[in-house]
Short mmCIF file of C-alpha atoms in Angstrom, two decimals:
data_model
loop_
_atom_site.label_atom_id
_atom_site.label_comp_id
_atom_site.label_asym_id
_atom_site.label_seq_id
_atom_site.Cartn_x
_atom_site.Cartn_y
_atom_site.Cartn_z
CA UNK H 1 -5.31 -11.92 -20.81
CA UNK H 2 -8.25 -9.57 -20.33
CA UNK H 3 -9.72 -8.05 -17.18
CA UNK H 4 -11.34 -10.67 -14.99
CA UNK H 5 -15.08 -10.98 -15.21
CA UNK H 6 -17.02 -9.82 -12.18
CA UNK H 7 -18.04 -13.44 -11.59
CA UNK H 8 -14.40 -14.57 -11.45
CA UNK H 9 -13.55 -11.70 -9.09
CA UNK H 10 -16.34 -12.72 -6.70
CA UNK H 11 -15.18 -16.34 -6.81
CA UNK H 12 -11.70 -15.15 -5.78
CA UNK H 13 -13.23 -13.05 -3.01
CA UNK H 14 -15.20 -15.97 -1.62
CA UNK H 15 -12.11 -18.19 -1.62
CA UNK H 16 -10.04 -15.65 0.32
CA UNK H 17 -12.47 -15.14 3.17
CA UNK H 18 -12.42 -11.81 4.98
CA UNK H 19 -8.97 -10.25 4.55
CA UNK H 20 -7.89 -8.15 7.53
CA UNK H 21 -4.35 -6.84 7.49
CA UNK H 22 -1.87 -3.99 7.40
CA UNK H 23 0.72 -2.22 5.27
CA UNK H 24 4.12 -3.53 6.24
CA UNK H 25 7.68 -2.40 6.70
CA UNK H 26 9.77 -3.86 9.55
CA UNK H 27 10.67 -1.45 12.33
CA UNK H 28 14.31 -1.57 11.20
CA UNK H 29 13.60 -0.20 7.69
CA UNK H 30 13.18 3.48 6.88
CA UNK H 31 11.79 2.65 3.42
CA UNK H 32 11.27 -0.32 1.09
CA UNK H 33 14.77 -0.04 -0.35
CA UNK H 34 16.16 -0.68 3.12
CA UNK H 35 13.65 -3.48 3.65
CA UNK H 36 14.63 -5.38 0.49
CA UNK H 37 18.27 -4.66 -0.39
CA UNK H 38 20.83 -7.34 0.47
CA UNK H 39 22.79 -5.41 3.10
CA UNK H 40 19.79 -4.48 5.26
CA UNK H 41 17.28 -7.29 4.66
CA UNK H 42 16.21 -8.38 8.15
CA UNK H 43 14.32 -11.69 8.15
CA UNK H 44 14.72 -12.19 11.92
CA UNK H 45 12.83 -8.98 12.69
CA UNK H 46 10.24 -9.80 10.03
CA UNK H 47 9.61 -13.23 11.51
CA UNK H 48 9.24 -11.74 14.98
CA UNK H 49 6.88 -8.97 13.90
CA UNK H 50 4.75 -11.14 11.63
CA UNK H 51 4.44 -13.60 14.48
CA UNK H 52 3.07 -10.76 16.58
CA UNK H 53 0.69 -9.88 13.74
CA UNK H 54 -0.65 -13.43 13.52
CA UNK H 55 -1.12 -13.54 17.29
CA UNK H 56 -3.09 -10.30 17.00
CA UNK H 57 -5.45 -11.91 14.51
CA UNK H 58 -4.27 -10.49 11.17
CA UNK H 59 -4.36 -12.75 8.13
CA UNK H 60 -2.90 -10.59 5.33
CA UNK H 61 -0.46 -7.77 4.59
CA UNK H 62 0.43 -5.37 1.81
CA UNK H 63 4.02 -4.39 1.06
CA UNK H 64 5.91 -2.67 -1.74
CA UNK H 65 8.81 -3.80 -3.89
CA UNK H 66 11.66 -1.52 -5.04
CA UNK H 67 12.56 -1.33 -8.72
CA UNK H 68 16.03 -0.02 -7.81
CA UNK H 69 16.87 -3.23 -5.92
CA UNK H 70 15.70 -5.35 -8.89
CA UNK H 71 17.94 -3.26 -11.16
CA UNK H 72 21.03 -3.89 -9.04
CA UNK H 73 20.39 -7.39 -7.68
CA UNK H 74 17.57 -9.16 -9.51
CA UNK H 75 18.35 -12.68 -8.33
CA UNK H 76 18.92 -11.55 -4.77
CA UNK H 77 15.59 -9.73 -4.68
CA UNK H 78 13.73 -12.77 -6.00
CA UNK H 79 15.40 -14.91 -3.34
CA UNK H 80 14.49 -12.46 -0.58
CA UNK H 81 10.87 -12.29 -1.76
CA UNK H 82 10.76 -16.08 -1.58
CA UNK H 83 12.12 -15.96 1.96
CA UNK H 84 9.63 -13.29 2.97
CA UNK H 85 6.71 -15.25 1.50
CA UNK H 86 7.83 -18.30 3.47
CA UNK H 87 7.83 -16.27 6.69
CA UNK H 88 4.31 -15.04 5.95
CA UNK H 89 3.04 -18.48 4.98
CA UNK H 90 4.29 -20.06 8.19
CA UNK H 91 2.11 -17.72 10.26
CA UNK H 92 -0.91 -17.80 7.95
CA UNK H 93 -0.55 -14.34 6.40
CA UNK H 94 -1.48 -13.84 2.73
CA UNK H 95 0.47 -11.22 0.80
CA UNK H 96 -0.41 -8.33 -1.49
CA UNK H 97 2.65 -7.12 -3.43
CA UNK H 98 2.95 -3.64 -4.93
CA UNK H 99 5.72 -3.32 -7.56
CA UNK H 100 5.39 0.43 -8.22
CA UNK H 101 4.80 3.51 -6.05
CA UNK H 102 4.90 7.26 -6.69
CA UNK H 103 5.22 8.21 -3.01
CA UNK H 104 8.75 9.60 -2.87
CA UNK H 105 8.14 11.85 0.11
CA UNK H 106 11.86 12.27 0.80
CA UNK H 107 12.31 14.16 -2.46
CA UNK H 108 15.26 11.91 -3.37
CA UNK H 109 15.42 9.57 -6.31
CA UNK H 110 15.75 5.93 -5.16
CA UNK H 111 19.29 4.74 -4.54
CA UNK H 112 21.04 1.57 -3.35
CA UNK H 113 23.16 1.50 -0.22
CA UNK H 114 22.95 3.10 3.19
CA UNK H 115 19.71 5.05 3.44
CA UNK H 116 19.42 8.36 5.23
CA UNK H 117 18.31 8.32 8.85
CA UNK H 118 14.76 9.43 9.67
CA UNK H 119 14.23 13.16 10.02
CA UNK H 120 13.30 13.68 13.65
CA UNK H 121 9.62 14.45 14.08
CA UNK H 122 8.71 13.88 10.40
CA UNK H 123 6.23 11.27 9.19
CA UNK H 124 7.71 8.80 6.64
CA UNK H 125 10.61 11.14 5.98
CA UNK H 126 12.71 8.85 3.76
CA UNK H 127 9.96 7.29 1.65
CA UNK H 128 11.43 6.18 -1.69
CA UNK H 129 9.35 5.68 -4.83
CA UNK H 130 9.48 2.78 -7.29
CA UNK H 131 10.74 3.10 -9.98
CA UNK H 132 11.15 6.77 -9.04
CA UNK H 133 10.08 10.01 -10.63
CA UNK H 134 13.34 10.21 -12.59
CA UNK H 135 12.23 7.10 -14.51
CA UNK H 136 8.47 7.67 -14.54
CA UNK H 137 8.98 11.01 -16.32
CA UNK H 138 11.32 9.57 -18.98
CA UNK H 139 9.27 7.14 -21.10
CA UNK H 140 12.32 6.01 -23.05
CA UNK H 141 13.32 4.17 -19.84
CA UNK H 142 10.02 2.35 -19.48
CA UNK H 143 11.35 -0.74 -21.22
CA UNK H 144 13.22 -1.47 -17.99
CA UNK H 145 10.00 -1.09 -16.03
CA UNK H 146 8.21 -3.45 -18.40
CA UNK H 147 10.94 -6.04 -17.86
CA UNK H 148 10.66 -5.57 -14.09
CA UNK H 149 6.89 -5.98 -14.00
CA UNK H 150 6.91 -9.05 -16.26
CA UNK H 151 9.83 -10.62 -14.42
CA UNK H 152 8.48 -10.21 -10.88
CA UNK H 153 4.84 -11.02 -11.64
CA UNK H 154 5.80 -13.77 -14.06
CA UNK H 155 8.06 -15.46 -11.51
CA UNK H 156 5.32 -15.50 -8.85
CA UNK H 157 2.30 -15.72 -11.16
CA UNK H 158 1.11 -19.07 -9.80
CA UNK H 159 2.25 -18.60 -6.20
CA UNK H 160 -0.64 -19.16 -3.80
CA UNK H 161 1.18 -17.27 -1.05
CA UNK H 162 0.39 -14.10 -2.99
CA UNK H 163 -3.29 -13.14 -2.87
CA UNK H 164 -3.29 -10.17 -5.24
CA UNK H 165 -1.07 -7.72 -7.13
CA UNK H 166 -1.51 -4.01 -6.41
CA UNK H 167 0.39 -2.78 -9.44
CA UNK H 168 0.97 0.88 -8.58
CA UNK H 169 0.58 2.69 -5.27
CA UNK H 170 -0.88 6.19 -5.59
CA UNK H 171 0.08 6.96 -9.19
CA UNK H 172 0.40 10.74 -9.70
CA UNK H 173 1.26 11.43 -6.05
CA UNK H 174 3.86 14.19 -6.38
CA UNK H 175 4.21 15.39 -2.79
CA UNK H 176 7.26 15.69 -0.57
CA UNK H 177 7.08 15.91 3.22
CA UNK H 178 8.82 18.62 5.19
CA UNK H 179 8.63 19.62 8.82
CA UNK H 180 6.66 22.72 7.81
CA UNK H 181 4.16 20.96 5.56
CA UNK H 182 3.63 19.46 2.12
CA UNK H 183 4.95 21.00 -1.08
CA UNK H 184 4.13 20.19 -4.70
CA UNK H 185 6.83 18.29 -6.57
CA UNK H 186 7.18 17.62 -10.30
CA UNK H 187 3.86 19.02 -11.57
CA UNK H 188 4.31 17.16 -14.87
CA UNK H 189 4.31 13.77 -13.13
CA UNK H 190 0.60 13.10 -13.55
CA UNK H 191 0.47 12.58 -17.30
CA UNK H 192 3.44 10.22 -17.21
CA UNK H 193 2.39 8.08 -14.25
CA UNK H 194 -1.17 7.80 -15.57
CA UNK H 195 0.11 6.27 -18.80
CA UNK H 196 2.63 4.10 -16.97
CA UNK H 197 -0.19 2.72 -14.83
CA UNK H 198 -2.17 1.77 -17.94
CA UNK H 199 0.92 0.13 -19.41
CA UNK H 200 1.50 -1.80 -16.18
CA UNK H 201 -1.91 -3.46 -16.49
CA UNK H 202 -1.07 -4.52 -20.06
CA UNK H 203 2.37 -5.84 -19.10
CA UNK H 204 1.06 -7.74 -16.08
CA UNK H 205 -1.75 -9.35 -18.06
CA UNK H 206 0.70 -10.56 -20.69
CA UNK H 207 2.20 -12.96 -18.11
CA UNK H 208 -1.29 -14.19 -17.14
CA UNK H 209 -1.04 -14.31 -13.32
CA UNK H 210 -3.42 -16.49 -11.36
CA UNK H 211 -3.92 -13.61 -8.91
CA UNK H 212 -6.13 -10.58 -9.61
CA UNK H 213 -4.73 -7.15 -10.44
CA UNK H 214 -5.71 -3.83 -8.89
CA UNK H 215 -4.63 -0.22 -8.49
CA UNK H 216 -6.18 1.76 -5.67
CA UNK H 217 -8.16 4.96 -6.19
CA UNK H 218 -6.76 7.39 -3.65
CA UNK H 219 -8.07 10.90 -4.37
CA UNK H 220 -10.74 10.53 -1.73
CA UNK H 221 -12.02 14.10 -1.99
CA UNK H 222 -13.32 13.37 -5.47
CA UNK H 223 -15.36 10.37 -4.48
CA UNK H 224 -17.13 12.30 -1.75
CA UNK H 225 -18.56 14.82 -4.17
CA UNK H 226 -21.93 13.15 -4.18
CA UNK H 227 -22.86 14.87 -7.42
CA UNK H 228 -20.45 12.50 -9.15
CA UNK H 229 -21.42 8.82 -9.52
CA UNK H 230 -17.81 7.62 -9.56
CA UNK H 231 -14.35 8.94 -8.84
CA UNK H 232 -13.64 12.00 -10.98
CA UNK H 233 -9.85 12.04 -10.94
CA UNK H 234 -8.93 10.58 -14.35
CA UNK H 235 -6.24 8.27 -12.98
CA UNK H 236 -8.53 6.96 -10.24
CA UNK H 237 -11.32 6.45 -12.73
CA UNK H 238 -9.09 4.52 -15.09
CA UNK H 239 -7.65 2.43 -12.25
CA UNK H 240 -11.14 1.42 -11.21
CA UNK H 241 -12.10 0.57 -14.79
CA UNK H 242 -9.04 -1.66 -15.26
CA UNK H 243 -8.90 -3.44 -11.89
CA UNK H 244 -10.11 -7.01 -11.42
CA UNK H 245 -10.91 -6.21 -7.79
CA UNK H 246 -11.70 -2.65 -6.67
CA UNK H 247 -9.30 -1.07 -4.18
CA UNK H 248 -9.14 2.37 -2.63
CA UNK H 249 -7.53 4.48 0.12
CA UNK H 250 -9.64 6.33 2.67
CA UNK H 251 -8.29 8.06 5.76
CA UNK H 252 -11.71 9.48 6.62
CA UNK H 253 -14.30 9.45 9.42
CA UNK H 254 -16.95 6.77 9.59
CA UNK H 255 -19.71 8.71 7.83
CA UNK H 256 -17.50 9.45 4.85
CA UNK H 257 -16.30 5.85 4.73
CA UNK H 258 -19.95 4.78 4.39
CA UNK H 259 -20.35 7.20 1.47
CA UNK H 260 -17.19 5.99 -0.23
CA UNK H 261 -18.30 2.36 0.02
CA UNK H 262 -21.73 3.08 -1.41
CA UNK H 263 -20.24 4.86 -4.41
CA UNK H 264 -17.68 2.14 -5.10
CA UNK H 265 -20.32 -0.56 -4.95
CA UNK H 266 -21.46 0.77 -8.34
CA UNK H 267 -18.61 -1.22 -9.88
CA UNK H 268 -20.22 -4.47 -8.68
CA UNK H 269 -16.88 -6.05 -7.80
CA UNK H 270 -15.26 -7.01 -4.48
CA UNK H 271 -13.83 -4.08 -2.50
CA UNK H 272 -10.51 -3.74 -0.68
CA UNK H 273 -9.60 -0.68 1.38
CA UNK H 274 -5.82 -0.88 1.07
CA UNK H 275 -4.99 2.15 3.22
CA UNK H 276 -6.85 3.45 6.24
CA UNK H 277 -6.38 4.14 10.00
CA UNK H 278 -5.43 7.70 10.88
CA UNK H 279 -6.52 8.39 14.43
CA UNK H 280 -6.16 12.18 14.19
CA UNK H 281 -8.36 12.14 11.07
CA UNK H 282 -11.07 10.14 12.89
CA UNK H 283 -10.21 6.97 10.96
CA UNK H 284 -10.36 4.53 13.87
CA UNK H 285 -10.26 0.77 14.30
CA UNK H 286 -13.12 0.47 16.76
CA UNK H 287 -15.46 2.37 14.42
CA UNK H 288 -14.47 1.17 10.95
CA UNK H 289 -13.24 -2.39 11.33
CA UNK H 290 -16.77 -3.67 12.15
CA UNK H 291 -18.03 -1.90 9.03
CA UNK H 292 -15.44 -3.62 6.83
CA UNK H 293 -16.37 -6.98 8.35
CA UNK H 294 -20.10 -6.42 7.91
CA UNK H 295 -19.64 -5.36 4.28
CA UNK H 296 -17.10 -8.11 3.48
CA UNK H 297 -14.50 -5.51 2.51
CA UNK H 298 -10.88 -6.56 2.83
CA UNK H 299 -8.89 -3.94 4.73
CA UNK H 300 -5.24 -3.03 5.17
CA UNK H 301 -4.58 -0.36 7.80
CA UNK H 302 -1.40 1.69 7.62
CA UNK H 303 1.35 0.27 9.78
CA UNK H 304 2.00 -2.55 12.20
CA UNK H 305 4.99 -1.79 14.46
CA UNK H 306 6.27 1.67 15.40
CA UNK H 307 9.63 2.03 13.68
CA UNK H 308 12.00 4.04 11.52
CA UNK H 309 9.25 5.25 9.19
CA UNK H 310 7.83 7.22 12.15
CA UNK H 311 4.29 6.81 10.88
CA UNK H 312 3.02 7.02 14.46
CA UNK H 313 3.65 10.76 13.92
CA UNK H 314 0.85 12.45 11.94
CA UNK H 315 1.17 14.04 8.52
CA UNK H 316 2.74 17.52 8.60
CA UNK H 317 -0.54 19.29 7.80
CA UNK H 318 -2.20 17.67 10.82
CA UNK H 319 0.66 18.70 13.10
CA UNK H 320 0.09 22.31 12.00
CA UNK H 321 -3.54 22.34 13.09
CA UNK H 322 -3.49 19.99 16.10
CA UNK H 323 -1.27 21.26 18.89
CA UNK H 324 -2.00 18.11 20.91
CA UNK H 325 -1.05 15.73 18.10
CA UNK H 326 1.75 14.19 20.14
CA UNK H 327 -0.69 12.75 22.69
CA UNK H 328 -1.67 9.81 20.44
CA UNK H 329 -0.35 7.74 17.57
CA UNK H 330 -1.43 8.45 14.01
CA UNK H 331 -0.83 4.99 12.43
CA UNK H 332 0.59 1.67 13.73
CA UNK H 333 -0.73 -0.65 16.46
CA UNK H 334 2.28 -2.28 18.20
CA UNK H 335 5.31 -0.91 20.03
CA UNK H 336 8.86 -1.98 19.19
CA UNK H 337 8.46 -4.67 21.86
CA UNK H 338 5.27 -6.05 20.32
CA UNK H 339 2.97 -4.52 22.94
CA UNK H 340 -0.39 -3.18 21.78
CA UNK H 341 -0.64 0.60 21.63
CA UNK H 342 -4.34 0.14 22.42
CA UNK H 343 -5.24 -3.36 23.71
CA UNK H 344 -8.89 -2.77 22.84
CA UNK H 345 -7.97 -2.43 19.16
CA UNK H 346 -6.21 -5.80 19.15
CA UNK H 347 -9.06 -7.42 21.05
CA UNK H 348 -11.49 -6.22 18.39
CA UNK H 349 -9.30 -7.56 15.56
CA UNK H 350 -9.14 -10.99 17.21
CA UNK H 351 -12.87 -11.01 17.85
CA UNK H 352 -13.86 -10.05 14.31
CA UNK H 353 -11.43 -12.47 12.66
CA UNK H 354 -12.99 -15.34 14.62
#
């Protein structure tokens, strides 16, 4: 299977309608391992929260899958994905699944079993990657990753509950989060994850899914160099070249979002902003959601319910420069009780979805 034609991508886009959603972990999960492993899978909380999401107007979500759970309990993971998709389908929420992710902000390699508790005051402190840097940087282990990608995507390749596959979240992201700020981690990661991303497109296309494939360009600083016609980070550029539908991350103010959109339109394919909403960074619902609607750009803000990931707390570098950071949430839109953090945000979502 080759990359979709632009015509086929636009046909898919028209069929979906305007996708407005969020990145999802339940409030009871500190990372995706805890969300998906047998001992801590929590369908009751998921059903409650996704009910709240549907009532708020959302019609789609994006969530990650953990390679480590597939390794240890393949059949159980498949069964839990089926259960999760049923929960989403019942409330009218389409799903974007992301099998791989380089964001291991905890600094730990992924592991099965009881996960560490959140570090007090630290954004996304126990984030676990998939498959993990210990595997990404050892190509002789990639045969397992190939089996994982083909198995998961092959099993759900004709499933209409899944709207799209986002193959690899932020390939080459080598940061860890600490209370004092970000630190570089595994400087050699980039060359390995870049190649693994290219391989993932090949593996996924071998099973010929009915859904489109994408990987999001996330080095936003590169796109906003207006001397460059396209993203200049090599992994971003290759992701955009390979994707059936263009996706990107942009935690930026409204004027820079406009610039990013104009540059990405050069690819002449449908656009999805798969990460945004960072109130301290001037990425705000009341300013940017109307833009996404007007441009027909599907959008997935970061976070739904305040929970163990603590993504209502800003990134460490923002905490360093904003002494009043605690006065507002960074991501997320609902409290643990399902109450809107800002009722005006939810009112706007409902209005635009209509």
